[in-house]
Tab-separated table of C-alpha atoms in Angstrom:
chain	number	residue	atom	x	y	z
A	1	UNK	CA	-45.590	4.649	-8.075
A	2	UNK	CA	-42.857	4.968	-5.482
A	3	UNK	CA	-39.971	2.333	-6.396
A	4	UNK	CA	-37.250	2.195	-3.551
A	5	UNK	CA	-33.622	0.918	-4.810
A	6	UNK	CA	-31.032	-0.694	-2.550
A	7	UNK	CA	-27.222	-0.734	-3.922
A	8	UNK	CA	-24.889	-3.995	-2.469
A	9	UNK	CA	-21.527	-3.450	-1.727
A	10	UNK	CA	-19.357	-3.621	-4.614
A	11	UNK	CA	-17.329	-6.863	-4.899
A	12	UNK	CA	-13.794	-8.191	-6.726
A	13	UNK	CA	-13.993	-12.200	-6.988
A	14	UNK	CA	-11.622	-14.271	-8.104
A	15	UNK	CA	-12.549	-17.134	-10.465
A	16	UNK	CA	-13.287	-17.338	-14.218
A	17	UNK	CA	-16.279	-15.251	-14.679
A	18	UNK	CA	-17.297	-12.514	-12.341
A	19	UNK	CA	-21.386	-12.510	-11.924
A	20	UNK	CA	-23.506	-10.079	-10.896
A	21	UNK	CA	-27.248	-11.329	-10.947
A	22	UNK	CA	-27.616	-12.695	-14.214
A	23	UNK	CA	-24.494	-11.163	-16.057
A	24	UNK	CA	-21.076	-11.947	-16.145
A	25	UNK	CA	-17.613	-10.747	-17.058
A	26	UNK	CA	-15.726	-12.609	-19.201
A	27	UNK	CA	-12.532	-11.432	-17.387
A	28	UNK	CA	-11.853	-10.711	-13.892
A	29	UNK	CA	-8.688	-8.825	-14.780
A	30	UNK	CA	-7.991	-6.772	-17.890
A	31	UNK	CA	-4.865	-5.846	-19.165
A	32	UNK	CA	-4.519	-2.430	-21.355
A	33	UNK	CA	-1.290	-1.769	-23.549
A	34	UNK	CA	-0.335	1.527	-23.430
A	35	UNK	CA	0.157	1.186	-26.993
A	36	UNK	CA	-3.125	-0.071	-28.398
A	37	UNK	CA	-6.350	2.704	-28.702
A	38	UNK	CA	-8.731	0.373	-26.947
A	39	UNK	CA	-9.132	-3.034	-24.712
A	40	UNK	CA	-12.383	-4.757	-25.256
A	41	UNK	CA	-14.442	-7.084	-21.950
A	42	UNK	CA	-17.235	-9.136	-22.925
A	43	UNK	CA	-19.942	-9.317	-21.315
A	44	UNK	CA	-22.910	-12.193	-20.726
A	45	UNK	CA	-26.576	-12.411	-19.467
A	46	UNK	CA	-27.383	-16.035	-18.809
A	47	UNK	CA	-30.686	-15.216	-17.699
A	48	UNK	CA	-33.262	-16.240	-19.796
A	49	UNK	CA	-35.764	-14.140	-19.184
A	50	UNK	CA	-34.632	-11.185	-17.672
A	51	UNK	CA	-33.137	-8.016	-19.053
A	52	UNK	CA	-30.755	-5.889	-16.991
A	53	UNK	CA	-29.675	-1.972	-17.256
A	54	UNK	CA	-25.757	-2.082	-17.366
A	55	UNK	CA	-23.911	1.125	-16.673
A	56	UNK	CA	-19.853	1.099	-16.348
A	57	UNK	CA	-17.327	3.451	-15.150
A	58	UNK	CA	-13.250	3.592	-13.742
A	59	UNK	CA	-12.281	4.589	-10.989
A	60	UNK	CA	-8.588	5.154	-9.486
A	61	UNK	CA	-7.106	2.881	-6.492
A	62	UNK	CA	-8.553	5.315	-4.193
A	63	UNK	CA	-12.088	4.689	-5.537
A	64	UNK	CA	-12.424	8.640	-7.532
A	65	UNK	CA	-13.739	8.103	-10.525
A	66	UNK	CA	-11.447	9.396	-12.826
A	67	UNK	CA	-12.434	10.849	-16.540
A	68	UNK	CA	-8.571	9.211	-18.999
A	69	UNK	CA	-10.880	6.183	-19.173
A	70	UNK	CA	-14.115	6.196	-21.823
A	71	UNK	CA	-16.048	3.107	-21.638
A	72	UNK	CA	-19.001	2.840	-24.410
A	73	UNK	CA	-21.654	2.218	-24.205
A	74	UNK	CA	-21.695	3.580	-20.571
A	75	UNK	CA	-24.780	2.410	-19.923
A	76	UNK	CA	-27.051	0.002	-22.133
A	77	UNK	CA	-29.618	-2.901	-21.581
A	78	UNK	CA	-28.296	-6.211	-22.224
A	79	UNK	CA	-31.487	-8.276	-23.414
A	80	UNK	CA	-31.767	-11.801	-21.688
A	81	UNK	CA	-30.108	-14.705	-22.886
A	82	UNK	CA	-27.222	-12.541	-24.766
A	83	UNK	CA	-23.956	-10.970	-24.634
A	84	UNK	CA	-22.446	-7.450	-25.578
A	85	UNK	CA	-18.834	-5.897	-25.861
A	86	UNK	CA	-17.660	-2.986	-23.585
A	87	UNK	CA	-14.981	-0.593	-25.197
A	88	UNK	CA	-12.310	0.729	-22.688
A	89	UNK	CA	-10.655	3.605	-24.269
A	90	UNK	CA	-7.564	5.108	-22.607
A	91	UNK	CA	-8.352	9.270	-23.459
A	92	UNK	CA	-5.722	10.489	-21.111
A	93	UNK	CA	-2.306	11.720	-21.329
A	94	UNK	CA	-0.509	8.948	-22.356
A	95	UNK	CA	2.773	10.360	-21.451
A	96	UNK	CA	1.757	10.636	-17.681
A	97	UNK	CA	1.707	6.718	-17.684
A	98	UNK	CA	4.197	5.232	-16.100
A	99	UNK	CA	6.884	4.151	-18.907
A	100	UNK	CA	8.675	0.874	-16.306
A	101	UNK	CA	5.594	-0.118	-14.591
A	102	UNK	CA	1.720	-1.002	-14.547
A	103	UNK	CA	-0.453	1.152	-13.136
A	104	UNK	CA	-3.535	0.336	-11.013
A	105	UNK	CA	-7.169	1.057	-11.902
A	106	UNK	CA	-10.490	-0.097	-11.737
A	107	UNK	CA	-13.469	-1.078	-13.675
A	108	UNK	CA	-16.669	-0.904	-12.569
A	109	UNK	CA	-19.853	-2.519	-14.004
A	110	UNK	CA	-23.362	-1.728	-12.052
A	111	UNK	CA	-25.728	-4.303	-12.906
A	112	UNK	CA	-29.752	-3.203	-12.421
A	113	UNK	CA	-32.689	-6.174	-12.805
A	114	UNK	CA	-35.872	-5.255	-14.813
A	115	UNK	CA	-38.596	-5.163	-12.752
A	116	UNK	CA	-41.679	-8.089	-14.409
A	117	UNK	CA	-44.859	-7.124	-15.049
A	118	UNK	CA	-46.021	-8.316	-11.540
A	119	UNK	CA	-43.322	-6.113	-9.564
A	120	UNK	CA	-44.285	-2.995	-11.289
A	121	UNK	CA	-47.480	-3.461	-9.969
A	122	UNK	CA	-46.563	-3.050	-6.567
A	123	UNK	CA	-46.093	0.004	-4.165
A	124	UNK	CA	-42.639	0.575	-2.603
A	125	UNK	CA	-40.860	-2.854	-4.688
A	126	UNK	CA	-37.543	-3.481	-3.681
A	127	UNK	CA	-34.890	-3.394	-7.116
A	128	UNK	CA	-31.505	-4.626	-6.141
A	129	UNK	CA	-29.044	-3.722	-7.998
A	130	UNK	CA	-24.907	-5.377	-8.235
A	131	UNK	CA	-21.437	-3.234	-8.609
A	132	UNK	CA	-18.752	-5.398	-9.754
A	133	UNK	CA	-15.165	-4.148	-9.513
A	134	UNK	CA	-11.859	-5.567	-11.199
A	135	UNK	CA	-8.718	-4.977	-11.143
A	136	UNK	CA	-7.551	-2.946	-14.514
A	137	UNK	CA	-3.802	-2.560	-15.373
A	138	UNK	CA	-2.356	-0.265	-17.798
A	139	UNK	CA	1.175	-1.589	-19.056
A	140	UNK	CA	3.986	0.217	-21.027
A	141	UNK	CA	4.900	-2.257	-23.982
A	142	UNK	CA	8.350	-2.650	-24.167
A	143	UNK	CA	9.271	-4.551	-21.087
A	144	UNK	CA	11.302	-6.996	-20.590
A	145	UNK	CA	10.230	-9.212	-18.344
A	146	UNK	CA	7.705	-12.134	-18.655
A	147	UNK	CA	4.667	-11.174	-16.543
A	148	UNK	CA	3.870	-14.580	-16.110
A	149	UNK	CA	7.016	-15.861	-14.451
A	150	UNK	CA	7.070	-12.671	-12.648
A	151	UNK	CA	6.107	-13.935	-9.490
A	152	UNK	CA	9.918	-15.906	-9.435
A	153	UNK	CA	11.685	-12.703	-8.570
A	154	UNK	CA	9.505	-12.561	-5.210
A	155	UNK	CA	11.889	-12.033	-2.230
A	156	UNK	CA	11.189	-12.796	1.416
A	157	UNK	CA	12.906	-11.388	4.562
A	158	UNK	CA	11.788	-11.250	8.022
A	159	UNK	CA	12.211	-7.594	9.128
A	160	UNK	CA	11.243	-6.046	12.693
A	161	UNK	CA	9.090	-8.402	13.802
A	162	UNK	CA	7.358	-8.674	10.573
A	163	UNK	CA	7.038	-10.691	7.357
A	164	UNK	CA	8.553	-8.592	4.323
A	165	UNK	CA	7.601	-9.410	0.631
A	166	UNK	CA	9.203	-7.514	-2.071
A	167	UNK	CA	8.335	-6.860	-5.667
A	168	UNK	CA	11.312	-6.154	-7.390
A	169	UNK	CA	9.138	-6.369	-10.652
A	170	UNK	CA	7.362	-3.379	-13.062
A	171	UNK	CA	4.052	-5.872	-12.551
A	172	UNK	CA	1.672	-6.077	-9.421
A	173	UNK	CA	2.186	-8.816	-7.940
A	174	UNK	CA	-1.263	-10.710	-7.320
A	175	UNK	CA	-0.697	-13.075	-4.486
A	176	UNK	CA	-3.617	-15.325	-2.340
A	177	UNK	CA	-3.495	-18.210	0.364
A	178	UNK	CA	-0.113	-16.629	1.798
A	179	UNK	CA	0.899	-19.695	4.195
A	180	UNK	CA	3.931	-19.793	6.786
A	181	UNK	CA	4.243	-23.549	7.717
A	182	UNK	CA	0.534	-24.084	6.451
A	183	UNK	CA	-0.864	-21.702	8.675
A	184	UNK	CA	-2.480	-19.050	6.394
A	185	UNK	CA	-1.748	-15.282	6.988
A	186	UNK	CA	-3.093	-13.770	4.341
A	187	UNK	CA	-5.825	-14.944	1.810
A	188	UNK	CA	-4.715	-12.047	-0.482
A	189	UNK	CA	-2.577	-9.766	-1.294
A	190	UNK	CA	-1.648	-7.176	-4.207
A	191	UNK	CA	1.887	-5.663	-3.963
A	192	UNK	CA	2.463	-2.401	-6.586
A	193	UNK	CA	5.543	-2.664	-9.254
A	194	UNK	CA	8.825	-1.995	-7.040
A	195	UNK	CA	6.988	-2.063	-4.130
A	196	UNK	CA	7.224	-4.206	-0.477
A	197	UNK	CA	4.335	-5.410	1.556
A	198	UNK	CA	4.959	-6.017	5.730
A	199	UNK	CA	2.578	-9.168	6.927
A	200	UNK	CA	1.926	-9.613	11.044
A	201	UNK	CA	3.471	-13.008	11.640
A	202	UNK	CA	5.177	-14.282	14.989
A	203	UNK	CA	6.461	-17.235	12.713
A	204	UNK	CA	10.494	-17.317	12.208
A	205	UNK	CA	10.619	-19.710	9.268
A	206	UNK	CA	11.339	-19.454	5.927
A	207	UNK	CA	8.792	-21.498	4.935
A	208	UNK	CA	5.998	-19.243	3.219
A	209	UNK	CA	3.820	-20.713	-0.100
A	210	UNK	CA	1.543	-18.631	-1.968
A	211	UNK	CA	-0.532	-18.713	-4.703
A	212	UNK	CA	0.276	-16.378	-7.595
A	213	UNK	CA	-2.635	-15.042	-9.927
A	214	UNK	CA	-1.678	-14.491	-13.243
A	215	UNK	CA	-3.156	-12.421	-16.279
A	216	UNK	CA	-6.069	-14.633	-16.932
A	217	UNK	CA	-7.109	-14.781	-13.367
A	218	UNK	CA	-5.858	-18.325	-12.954
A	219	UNK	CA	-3.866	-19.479	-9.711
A	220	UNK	CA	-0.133	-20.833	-9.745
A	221	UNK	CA	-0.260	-22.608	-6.654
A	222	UNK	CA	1.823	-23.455	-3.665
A	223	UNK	CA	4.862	-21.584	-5.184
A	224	UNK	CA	7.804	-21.110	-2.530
A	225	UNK	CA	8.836	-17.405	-1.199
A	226	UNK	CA	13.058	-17.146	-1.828
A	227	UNK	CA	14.076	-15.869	1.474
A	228	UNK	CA	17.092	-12.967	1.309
């Protein structure tokens, strides 16, 4: 019996949970120490009567999959109406991590539906199956700043025709809803540790708001760009 599968685009939301089909994230950010061994993610299947094939993997911010990162189990069934524990286990060099600033990553969690006793009964069924993505951080311990009042150091300029936002921070900066007099330019933006971001905008004024996303994926809203 000939089963044909069809992947969906992989997707990074922004809210509490991240869901694909039945199962969830509990995180839609994680944060890994450089000093700890492992970071844990839970994981959920509200469905109550559906088991799904779960298979995880990292990638870099240019989408290779890269091997520093072990995640166990790799791949596993979650049975319905349960939840599990991935492992993310750092196996790299530790002393090619940056030592003043996060570095970017990505986890990604592939999420395949059982097929019912029904659907394996038919020729040429359609399985559809989810790839969720978020954002994964590794950060030195040691710093001293407060990632979640981070987003205060924020500078603004306007430069060559252009909106200029700079991170002066070792944290990437998580912005969405970027507004210049209420008119939104942006509806998100990430800007990397000591790094600037240039924003199309034929608006002068000084007034840009933003929302800021912190650690736990939750929004600080309407906070005011300091113009240079």
């Amino acid at each position: 019996m000939f089963k044909k599968l069809a992947f969906l685009t992989s997707v990074l939301l922004c809210c509490q949970s991240v869901y694909a089909g039945g199962v969830s994230l509990g995180a839609t950010r994680m944060i890994y120490p450089t000093d700890k061994n492992q970071a844990t993610l839970k994981i959920y299947n509200s469905d109550k009567d559906s088991n799904y094939l779960v298979q995880s993997w990292v990638t870099d911010e240019n989408n290779n999959k890269v091997s520093d990162f072990v995640i166990t189990p790799p791949l596993f069934v979650i049975q319905a109406n349960s939840d599990s524990l991935l492992n993310i286990v750092y196996t790299g060099d530790k002393n090619k991590l940056y030592k003043d600033r996060e570095k970017i990553y990505y986890l990604n969690t592939k999420v395949i539906p059982s097929l019912t006793a029904e659907e394996q009964k038919i020729d040429n069924a359609l399985l559809i199956s989810t790839t969720t993505k978020i954002k994964l951080f590794t950060r030195p311990t040691g710093l001293s700043e407060d990632s979640f009042t981070s987003y205060k150091k924020i500078k603004c300029s306007h430069s060559n025709g252009k909106l200029k936002i700079e991170n002066p921070t070792p944290f990437y900066m998580n912005l969405s809803s970027l507004r210049v007099n209420g008119k939104e330019i942006s509806q998100a933006a990430t800007i990397a540790p000591m790094k600037d971001l240039l924003l199309n905008t034929t608006d002068k004024s000084n007034n840009l708001k933003y929302n800021f996303i912190n650690d736990y994926g939750v929004q600080v809203k309407d906070q005011q760009c300091s113009f240079n």
